[in-house]
């Protein structure tokens, strides 16, 4: 495998009872790349994403993180080394913003955690002096999501997983955070896997887009290639429904 591949799944399969969530999925994500996972609900996007930080255990196949078999890695250590933004942020409501952001540096006993917290809030456009002592309930939806992203970035991980990070936001806030996401990628250079239902969002933010359906990847390609040459009828239908074209 190329040393440029930082995340990979090989014939990854997962069932929940009678439902097939992943059906021998293989994918490789290059260092510094953003790959978006797109598809309808139940397509397997979040299941695939969560395999990489071991929130989901595969039935068969394997995932590799920087050429290491994920099943051999300590799950707790892995999650502290990899940023993760769950749907709707997942902030701890009984912790103030600053403590939420400092979670991973604190768990890692990082002596510079106060500095990292300040820097992370600044990275996502929140003034630490204004926001660090607030409670999550005192924030708008967009501010809570910025805090969730700051928490994922506070220890400057090389890999960040985003599970529908903008899905619950209004259109204006969503656009602002999409722009911020692009800026953060350019500044920090992290590798990212992004789950989204929004094809336009995937095309705008990702270097490559993986279209999933019924636990399989129908096509993975750069946005321009996806638009110009959809590989299956389903991909063509998805593009038509989203009213996007080359």
PDB file of N, CA and C in Angstrom, residues 76-112:
ATOM      1  N   UNK A  76      -9.134   3.366  22.905  1.00  0.00           N
ATOM      2  CA  UNK A  76      -9.135   4.633  23.639  1.00  0.00           C
ATOM      3  C   UNK A  76      -8.020   5.540  23.132  1.00  0.00           C
ATOM      4  N   UNK A  77      -6.837   4.975  22.964  1.00  0.00           N
ATOM      5  CA  UNK A  77      -5.709   5.763  22.452  1.00  0.00           C
ATOM      6  C   UNK A  77      -6.014   6.257  21.038  1.00  0.00           C
ATOM      7  N   UNK A  78      -6.575   5.376  20.217  1.00  0.00           N
ATOM      8  CA  UNK A  78      -6.910   5.743  18.840  1.00  0.00           C
ATOM      9  C   UNK A  78      -7.855   6.935  18.803  1.00  0.00           C
ATOM     10  N   UNK A  79      -8.887   6.923  19.636  1.00  0.00           N
ATOM     11  CA  UNK A  79      -9.877   8.007  19.627  1.00  0.00           C
ATOM     12  C   UNK A  79      -9.290   9.318  20.137  1.00  0.00           C
ATOM     13  N   UNK A  80      -8.274   9.231  20.964  1.00  0.00           N
ATOM     14  CA  UNK A  80      -7.625  10.454  21.438  1.00  0.00           C
ATOM     15  C   UNK A  80      -6.687  11.024  20.384  1.00  0.00           C
ATOM     16  N   UNK A  81      -6.244  10.174  19.457  1.00  0.00           N
ATOM     17  CA  UNK A  81      -5.330  10.627  18.414  1.00  0.00           C
ATOM     18  C   UNK A  81      -6.067  11.106  17.165  1.00  0.00           C
ATOM     19  N   UNK A  82      -7.354  10.798  17.072  1.00  0.00           N
ATOM     20  CA  UNK A  82      -8.126  11.089  15.871  1.00  0.00           C
ATOM     21  C   UNK A  82      -9.288  12.021  16.223  1.00  0.00           C
ATOM     22  N   UNK A  83      -9.409  13.151  15.525  1.00  0.00           N
ATOM     23  CA  UNK A  83     -10.520  14.056  15.785  1.00  0.00           C
ATOM     24  C   UNK A  83     -11.838  13.468  15.307  1.00  0.00           C
ATOM     25  N   UNK A  84     -12.926  13.799  16.010  1.00  0.00           N
ATOM     26  CA  UNK A  84     -14.243  13.264  15.656  1.00  0.00           C
ATOM     27  C   UNK A  84     -15.309  14.301  15.982  1.00  0.00           C
ATOM     28  N   UNK A  85     -16.107  14.646  14.965  1.00  0.00           N
ATOM     29  CA  UNK A  85     -17.231  15.558  15.154  1.00  0.00           C
ATOM     30  C   UNK A  85     -18.506  14.777  14.861  1.00  0.00           C
ATOM     31  N   UNK A  86     -19.256  14.358  15.902  1.00  0.00           N
ATOM     32  CA  UNK A  86     -20.486  13.603  15.669  1.00  0.00           C
ATOM     33  C   UNK A  86     -21.628  14.517  15.232  1.00  0.00           C
ATOM     34  N   UNK A  87     -22.727  13.904  14.832  1.00  0.00           N
ATOM     35  CA  UNK A  87     -23.902  14.678  14.460  1.00  0.00           C
ATOM     36  C   UNK A  87     -24.336  15.540  15.648  1.00  0.00           C
ATOM     37  N   UNK A  88     -24.650  16.801  15.356  1.00  0.00           N
ATOM     38  CA  UNK A  88     -25.107  17.776  16.347  1.00  0.00           C
ATOM     39  C   UNK A  88     -24.082  18.015  17.447  1.00  0.00           C
ATOM     40  N   UNK A  89     -22.813  17.721  17.174  1.00  0.00           N
ATOM     41  CA  UNK A  89     -21.731  18.172  18.044  1.00  0.00           C
ATOM     42  C   UNK A  89     -21.389  17.290  19.212  1.00  0.00           C
ATOM     43  N   UNK A  90     -22.400  16.859  19.980  1.00  0.00           N
ATOM     44  CA  UNK A  90     -22.142  15.984  21.121  1.00  0.00           C
ATOM     45  C   UNK A  90     -21.387  16.648  22.255  1.00  0.00           C
ATOM     46  N   UNK A  91     -21.616  17.952  22.484  1.00  0.00           N
ATOM     47  CA  UNK A  91     -20.945  18.618  23.598  1.00  0.00           C
ATOM     48  C   UNK A  91     -21.501  18.119  24.929  1.00  0.00           C
ATOM     49  N   UNK A  92     -20.643  18.099  25.944  1.00  0.00           N
ATOM     50  CA  UNK A  92     -21.073  17.719  27.283  1.00  0.00           C
ATOM     51  C   UNK A  92     -21.791  18.911  27.913  1.00  0.00           C
ATOM     52  N   UNK A  93     -23.090  18.800  28.187  1.00  0.00           N
ATOM     53  CA  UNK A  93     -23.872  19.976  28.603  1.00  0.00           C
ATOM     54  C   UNK A  93     -23.492  20.520  29.969  1.00  0.00           C
ATOM     55  N   UNK A  94     -22.902  19.680  30.830  1.00  0.00           N
ATOM     56  CA  UNK A  94     -22.548  20.110  32.187  1.00  0.00           C
ATOM     57  C   UNK A  94     -21.113  20.634  32.265  1.00  0.00           C
ATOM     58  N   UNK A  95     -20.456  20.745  31.126  1.00  0.00           N
ATOM     59  CA  UNK A  95     -19.118  21.340  31.049  1.00  0.00           C
ATOM     60  C   UNK A  95     -19.189  22.636  30.270  1.00  0.00           C
ATOM     61  N   UNK A  96     -18.451  23.631  30.717  1.00  0.00           N
ATOM     62  CA  UNK A  96     -18.385  24.890  29.982  1.00  0.00           C
ATOM     63  C   UNK A  96     -17.628  24.685  28.668  1.00  0.00           C
ATOM     64  N   UNK A  97     -17.749  25.660  27.792  1.00  0.00           N
ATOM     65  CA  UNK A  97     -17.158  25.550  26.452  1.00  0.00           C
ATOM     66  C   UNK A  97     -15.674  25.244  26.512  1.00  0.00           C
ATOM     67  N   UNK A  98     -14.935  26.006  27.320  1.00  0.00           N
ATOM     68  CA  UNK A  98     -13.488  25.808  27.387  1.00  0.00           C
ATOM     69  C   UNK A  98     -13.114  24.399  27.808  1.00  0.00           C
ATOM     70  N   UNK A  99     -13.855  23.851  28.771  1.00  0.00           N
ATOM     71  CA  UNK A  99     -13.550  22.500  29.234  1.00  0.00           C
ATOM     72  C   UNK A  99     -13.911  21.466  28.169  1.00  0.00           C
ATOM     73  N   UNK A 100     -14.998  21.699  27.441  1.00  0.00           N
ATOM     74  CA  UNK A 100     -15.341  20.808  26.334  1.00  0.00           C
ATOM     75  C   UNK A 100     -14.212  20.766  25.314  1.00  0.00           C
ATOM     76  N   UNK A 101     -13.715  21.934  24.936  1.00  0.00           N
ATOM     77  CA  UNK A 101     -12.665  22.001  23.912  1.00  0.00           C
ATOM     78  C   UNK A 101     -11.380  21.351  24.404  1.00  0.00           C
ATOM     79  N   UNK A 102     -11.106  21.475  25.697  1.00  0.00           N
ATOM     80  CA  UNK A 102      -9.857  20.960  26.269  1.00  0.00           C
ATOM     81  C   UNK A 102      -9.905  19.470  26.566  1.00  0.00           C
ATOM     82  N   UNK A 103     -11.005  18.794  26.224  1.00  0.00           N
ATOM     83  CA  UNK A 103     -11.196  17.404  26.644  1.00  0.00           C
ATOM     84  C   UNK A 103     -10.022  16.501  26.267  1.00  0.00           C
ATOM     85  N   UNK A 104      -9.672  16.449  24.987  1.00  0.00           N
ATOM     86  CA  UNK A 104      -8.627  15.513  24.558  1.00  0.00           C
ATOM     87  C   UNK A 104      -7.255  15.922  25.088  1.00  0.00           C
ATOM     88  N   UNK A 105      -6.847  17.201  25.007  1.00  0.00           N
ATOM     89  CA  UNK A 105      -5.569  17.564  25.628  1.00  0.00           C
ATOM     90  C   UNK A 105      -5.519  17.230  27.118  1.00  0.00           C
ATOM     91  N   UNK A 106      -6.642  17.379  27.813  1.00  0.00           N
ATOM     92  CA  UNK A 106      -6.703  17.035  29.242  1.00  0.00           C
ATOM     93  C   UNK A 106      -6.526  15.532  29.435  1.00  0.00           C
ATOM     94  N   UNK A 107      -7.211  14.717  28.630  1.00  0.00           N
ATOM     95  CA  UNK A 107      -7.088  13.262  28.730  1.00  0.00           C
ATOM     96  C   UNK A 107      -5.659  12.804  28.434  1.00  0.00           C
ATOM     97  N   UNK A 108      -4.999  13.536  27.532  1.00  0.00           N
ATOM     98  CA  UNK A 108      -3.625  13.190  27.170  1.00  0.00           C
ATOM     99  C   UNK A 108      -2.591  13.821  28.106  1.00  0.00           C
ATOM    100  N   UNK A 109      -3.090  14.512  29.130  1.00  0.00           N
ATOM    101  CA  UNK A 109      -2.223  15.188  30.114  1.00  0.00           C
ATOM    102  C   UNK A 109      -1.259  16.162  29.433  1.00  0.00           C
ATOM    103  N   UNK A 110      -1.771  16.862  28.468  1.00  0.00           N
ATOM    104  CA  UNK A 110      -0.963  17.838  27.737  1.00  0.00           C
ATOM    105  C   UNK A 110      -0.779  19.087  28.604  1.00  0.00           C
ATOM    106  N   UNK A 111       0.455  19.427  28.973  1.00  0.00           N
ATOM    107  CA  UNK A 111       0.661  20.607  29.834  1.00  0.00           C
ATOM    108  C   UNK A 111       0.280  21.918  29.152  1.00  0.00           C
ATOM    109  N   UNK A 112       0.162  21.888  27.819  1.00  0.00           N
ATOM    110  CA  UNK A 112      -0.187  23.107  27.078  1.00  0.00           C
ATOM    111  C   UNK A 112      -1.676  23.160  26.741  1.00  0.00           C
TER     112      UNK A 112
END
